[in-house]
CSV table of C-alpha atoms and ligand atoms in Angstrom, one decimal:
chain,number,residue,atom,x,y,z
I,3,MET,CA,49.1,30.1,45.8
I,4,ARG,CA,49.5,33.5,44.3
I,5,ILE,CA,51.1,35.7,46.9
I,6,ILE,CA,52.4,39.2,47.0
I,7,LEU,CA,54.8,40.5,49.7
I,8,VAL,CA,54.7,44.2,50.3
I,9,GLY,CA,56.9,46.3,52.7
I,10,ALA,CA,59.0,49.3,52.9
I,11,PRO,CA,62.6,49.1,51.8
I,12,GLY,CA,64.4,47.4,54.7
I,13,SER,CA,61.3,45.7,56.0
I,14,GLY,CA,62.9,42.3,55.6
I,15,LYS,CA,60.9,41.4,52.5
I,16,GLY,CA,63.7,39.7,50.7
I,17,THR,CA,64.7,37.5,53.7
I,18,GLN,CA,61.1,36.4,54.3
I,19,ALA,CA,60.6,35.8,50.6
I,20,THR,CA,63.4,33.3,50.4
I,21,ARG,CA,61.9,31.4,53.3
I,22,ILE,CA,58.4,31.5,52.0
I,23,SER,CA,59.5,30.3,48.6
I,24,GLU,CA,61.4,27.4,50.1
I,25,LYS,CA,58.6,26.3,52.5
I,26,TYR,CA,55.8,26.5,49.9
I,27,ASN,CA,57.8,25.6,46.9
I,28,LEU,CA,56.9,28.8,45.0
I,29,PRO,CA,59.0,30.6,42.5
I,30,HIS,CA,60.3,33.8,44.2
I,31,ILE,CA,60.0,36.6,41.7
I,32,SER,CA,61.7,39.8,42.7
I,33,THR,CA,61.6,42.6,40.2
I,34,GLY,CA,64.6,44.3,42.0
I,35,ASP,CA,66.6,41.1,41.5
I,36,ILE,CA,65.6,40.9,37.8
I,37,PHE,CA,66.7,44.5,37.3
I,38,ARG,CA,70.0,44.0,39.2
I,39,GLU,CA,70.8,40.9,37.3
I,40,ASN,CA,70.3,42.8,34.0
I,41,MET,CA,72.5,45.6,35.3
I,42,LYS,CA,75.2,43.2,36.3
I,43,ASN,CA,75.2,41.6,32.9
I,44,LYS,CA,75.0,45.1,31.2
I,45,THR,CA,72.0,44.0,29.1
I,46,PRO,CA,70.1,46.8,27.2
I,47,LEU,CA,67.4,46.6,29.9
I,48,GLY,CA,70.1,46.9,32.6
I,49,LEU,CA,71.7,49.9,31.0
I,50,LYS,CA,68.3,51.5,30.6
I,51,VAL,CA,67.3,51.3,34.2
I,52,LYS,CA,70.7,51.8,35.9
I,53,GLU,CA,70.4,55.5,36.6
I,54,LEU,CA,66.9,55.1,38.0
I,55,MET,CA,67.8,52.2,40.2
I,56,ASP,CA,71.0,53.8,41.5
I,57,SER,CA,69.0,56.9,42.6
I,58,GLY,CA,66.2,54.8,44.2
I,59,SER,CA,63.5,55.9,41.7
I,60,PHE,CA,61.1,53.5,40.0
I,61,CYS,CA,61.7,51.9,36.7
I,62,PRO,CA,59.0,52.6,34.1
I,63,ASP,CA,55.6,50.9,34.7
I,64,ASP,CA,55.1,49.6,31.2
I,65,LEU,CA,58.5,48.0,31.2
I,66,THR,CA,58.1,46.5,34.7
I,67,ILE,CA,54.6,45.2,34.0
I,68,GLU,CA,55.7,43.5,30.8
I,69,ILE,CA,58.6,41.8,32.5
I,70,VAL,CA,56.4,40.4,35.2
I,71,LYS,CA,53.6,39.4,32.8
I,72,GLU,CA,56.2,37.4,30.8
I,73,ARG,CA,57.7,35.9,33.9
I,74,LEU,CA,54.4,34.8,35.3
I,75,SER,CA,53.5,33.1,32.0
I,76,GLN,CA,56.4,30.6,32.5
I,77,GLU,CA,55.7,27.0,33.4
I,78,ASP,CA,57.1,27.2,36.9
I,79,CYS,CA,54.4,29.8,37.9
I,80,LYS,CA,51.4,27.7,36.8
I,81,ASN,CA,50.7,26.6,40.4
I,82,GLY,CA,51.5,30.0,41.9
I,83,TYR,CA,54.2,32.4,42.7
I,84,LEU,CA,55.6,34.8,45.3
I,85,LEU,CA,56.0,38.3,44.1
I,86,ASP,CA,58.5,40.5,45.9
I,87,GLY,CA,58.7,44.2,45.0
I,88,PHE,CA,55.8,44.1,42.5
I,89,PRO,CA,53.3,45.7,42.3
I,90,ARG,CA,54.7,48.9,43.7
I,91,ASN,CA,52.0,51.4,42.8
I,92,LEU,CA,48.4,51.4,41.8
I,93,VAL,CA,49.0,51.3,38.1
I,94,GLN,CA,51.0,48.0,38.5
I,95,ALA,CA,48.4,46.6,41.0
I,96,ILE,CA,45.5,47.2,38.5
I,97,ALA,CA,47.5,45.7,35.6
I,98,LEU,CA,48.4,42.6,37.6
I,99,ASN,CA,44.7,42.1,38.5
I,100,GLU,CA,44.1,41.9,34.8
I,101,PHE,CA,46.5,39.1,34.0
I,102,SER,CA,46.8,37.3,37.3
I,103,LYS,CA,44.8,38.0,40.4
I,104,PRO,CA,46.7,37.6,43.6
I,105,GLU,CA,45.1,35.5,46.4
I,106,LYS,CA,46.9,36.9,49.5
I,107,VAL,CA,48.9,40.1,50.0
I,108,ILE,CA,51.2,40.1,53.0
I,109,ASN,CA,52.3,43.5,54.3
I,110,ILE,CA,55.4,43.5,56.5
I,111,ASP,CA,54.8,46.5,58.6
I,112,VAL,CA,58.0,48.1,60.1
I,113,ASP,CA,58.4,51.4,62.1
I,114,PHE,CA,59.9,53.9,59.8
I,115,ASN,CA,62.4,55.0,62.4
I,116,LYS,CA,64.0,51.5,62.3
I,117,ILE,CA,64.4,51.4,58.6
I,118,GLU,CA,67.4,53.7,58.1
I,119,LYS,CA,69.5,51.6,60.5
I,120,ARG,CA,68.4,48.4,58.9
I,121,ILE,CA,69.3,49.6,55.4
I,122,THR,CA,72.6,51.3,56.1
I,123,GLY,CA,73.8,48.1,57.8
I,124,ARG,CA,72.8,46.0,54.8
I,125,ARG,CA,75.6,44.3,52.7
I,126,THR,CA,74.7,42.6,49.5
I,127,CYS,CA,76.7,39.9,47.7
I,128,GLU,CA,77.8,40.9,44.2
I,129,LYS,CA,77.8,37.3,43.1
I,130,CYS,CA,74.7,35.5,44.6
I,131,GLY,CA,72.6,38.6,45.6
I,132,SER,CA,72.1,37.4,49.2
I,133,SER,CA,72.0,40.2,51.8
I,134,PHE,CA,73.2,40.4,55.4
I,135,HIS,CA,73.3,42.9,58.2
I,136,VAL,CA,76.6,44.0,59.7
I,137,ASN,CA,75.1,43.3,63.2
I,138,ASP,CA,75.1,39.6,62.2
I,139,ILE,CA,78.3,39.3,60.0
I,140,GLY,CA,80.5,42.1,61.4
I,141,THR,CA,82.9,43.9,59.0
I,142,THR,CA,83.7,41.0,56.7
I,143,SER,CA,83.5,41.7,52.9
I,144,VAL,CA,83.2,38.0,52.1
I,145,CYS,CA,79.7,36.5,51.5
I,146,PRO,CA,79.0,33.7,54.1
I,147,THR,CA,76.9,31.9,51.4
I,148,CYS,CA,79.2,31.8,48.3
I,149,ASN,CA,82.4,33.7,49.2
I,150,GLY,CA,81.5,36.4,46.8
I,151,ASN,CA,82.3,40.1,47.5
I,152,LEU,CA,79.9,42.0,49.8
I,153,ILE,CA,79.1,45.5,48.9
I,154,THR,CA,76.7,48.3,49.9
I,155,ARG,CA,74.2,48.7,47.1
I,156,LYS,CA,74.2,52.2,45.6
I,157,ASP,CA,70.5,52.6,46.5
I,158,ASP,CA,71.3,51.6,50.1
I,159,MET,CA,73.5,54.7,50.6
I,160,PRO,CA,72.1,57.0,53.3
I,161,GLU,CA,71.3,59.9,50.9
I,162,THR,CA,69.2,57.6,48.7
I,163,ILE,CA,67.2,56.0,51.5
I,164,LYS,CA,65.1,59.1,52.3
I,165,HIS,CA,64.1,59.3,48.7
I,166,ARG,CA,63.2,55.6,48.5
I,167,LEU,CA,61.1,56.0,51.7
I,168,SER,CA,59.2,59.0,50.3
I,169,VAL,CA,58.6,57.2,47.0
I,170,TYR,CA,57.3,54.2,49.1
I,171,ILE,CA,54.9,56.4,51.1
I,172,GLU,CA,53.6,58.2,48.1
I,173,GLN,CA,53.4,55.4,45.6
I,174,THR,CA,53.4,52.0,47.3
I,175,MET,CA,51.3,52.6,50.4
I,176,PRO,CA,48.1,53.2,48.4
I,177,ILE,CA,48.3,49.6,47.2
I,178,ILE,CA,47.9,48.5,50.8
I,179,ASP,CA,44.5,50.2,51.0
I,180,PHE,CA,43.7,48.8,47.5
I,181,TYR,CA,44.2,45.2,48.6
I,182,ASP,CA,42.5,45.9,51.9
I,183,GLU,CA,39.4,46.9,50.0
I,184,HIS,CA,39.7,43.7,48.0
I,185,LYS,CA,39.8,41.8,51.4
I,186,ILE,CA,43.1,40.0,50.6
I,187,LEU,CA,45.4,42.0,52.8
I,188,PHE,CA,47.2,40.5,55.8
I,189,ASN,CA,49.4,42.7,58.0
I,190,VAL,CA,52.4,41.2,59.8
I,191,ASP,CA,54.4,43.0,62.4
I,192,GLY,CA,57.9,43.3,60.8
I,193,ASN,CA,59.5,44.8,63.9
I,194,LYS,CA,60.0,41.3,65.4
I,195,GLY,CA,62.9,39.0,64.7
I,196,VAL,CA,63.2,37.1,61.5
I,197,GLU,CA,61.9,33.8,62.9
I,198,GLU,CA,58.9,35.4,64.6
I,199,VAL,CA,57.9,37.3,61.5
I,200,PHE,CA,58.2,34.1,59.4
I,201,ALA,CA,56.0,32.2,61.9
I,202,ASN,CA,53.4,34.9,61.6
I,203,ILE,CA,53.5,34.7,57.8
I,204,VAL,CA,53.1,31.0,57.9
I,205,LYS,CA,50.0,31.4,60.1
I,206,VAL,CA,48.5,33.7,57.4
I,207,LEU,CA,49.4,31.3,54.6
I,208,GLY,CA,48.4,28.2,56.4
X,306,AMP,P1,64.1,46.3,45.5
X,306,AMP,O1,65.2,45.3,45.4
X,306,AMP,O2,62.7,45.6,45.4
X,306,AMP,O3,64.2,47.3,46.6
X,306,AMP,O4,64.2,47.1,44.1
X,306,AMP,C1,65.3,47.9,43.8
X,306,AMP,C2,65.0,48.9,42.7
X,306,AMP,O5,64.5,48.2,41.5
X,306,AMP,C3,63.9,49.9,43.0
X,306,AMP,O6,64.3,51.0,43.8
X,306,AMP,C4,63.4,50.3,41.6
X,306,AMP,O7,64.4,51.2,41.1
X,306,AMP,C5,63.5,49.0,40.9
X,306,AMP,N1,62.2,48.3,41.0
X,306,AMP,C6,62.0,47.1,41.5
X,306,AMP,N2,60.7,46.7,41.4
X,306,AMP,C7,60.1,47.7,40.8
X,306,AMP,C8,58.7,47.9,40.4
X,306,AMP,N3,57.8,47.0,40.7
X,306,AMP,N4,58.4,49.1,39.7
X,306,AMP,C9,59.4,50.0,39.4
X,306,AMP,N5,60.7,49.8,39.8
X,306,AMP,C10,61.1,48.7,40.5
């Protein structure tokens, strides 16, 4: 299965992606995670994209497309993959169609007025990358999964969220129409709890 997960920042994409990838045994490819890993390790790529990422802007298309193309050519993707955070605009969606046509696109649809709360309460582990909400874990700064240090990502700061949302509306929402026209779009209500959202995704994926 070649699947794409689309959703605004804070729609719960990452949480659902982990579950889908486990259930269907698909490699979970998150471009955000790839960029963050490079930033953490201070690679040339990480240093190049740091400023853009911290401000909530997109990394360059050609760079991002090349990274995904290379990743999808690896052995573990030969029976499919789950893309999370890519494509994020029409240029990327058209490029992806040229090297690997997706079969299903799941759009996790969340009311915009809920998003700010979801993101400002998000804490991410510096070590394993898992994220949690303060509503679930309280004020602890210790990762429940690996004991690493929990932080608020720079791009999750309130002043950055508005910018990320407007970038999402302008650049990413058009790909939802694009995939709808290609008849491979499935909308899932992301305002529900994690379990219910997952159950609805499983219905779509079969
Ligand atoms: P995410 O974890 O998916 O929210 O991604 C975090 C950040 O990584 C984004 O705000 C962008 O700066 C960068 N990024 C991730 N995926 C892409 C993409 N497909 N195109 C451009 N930039 C991306």
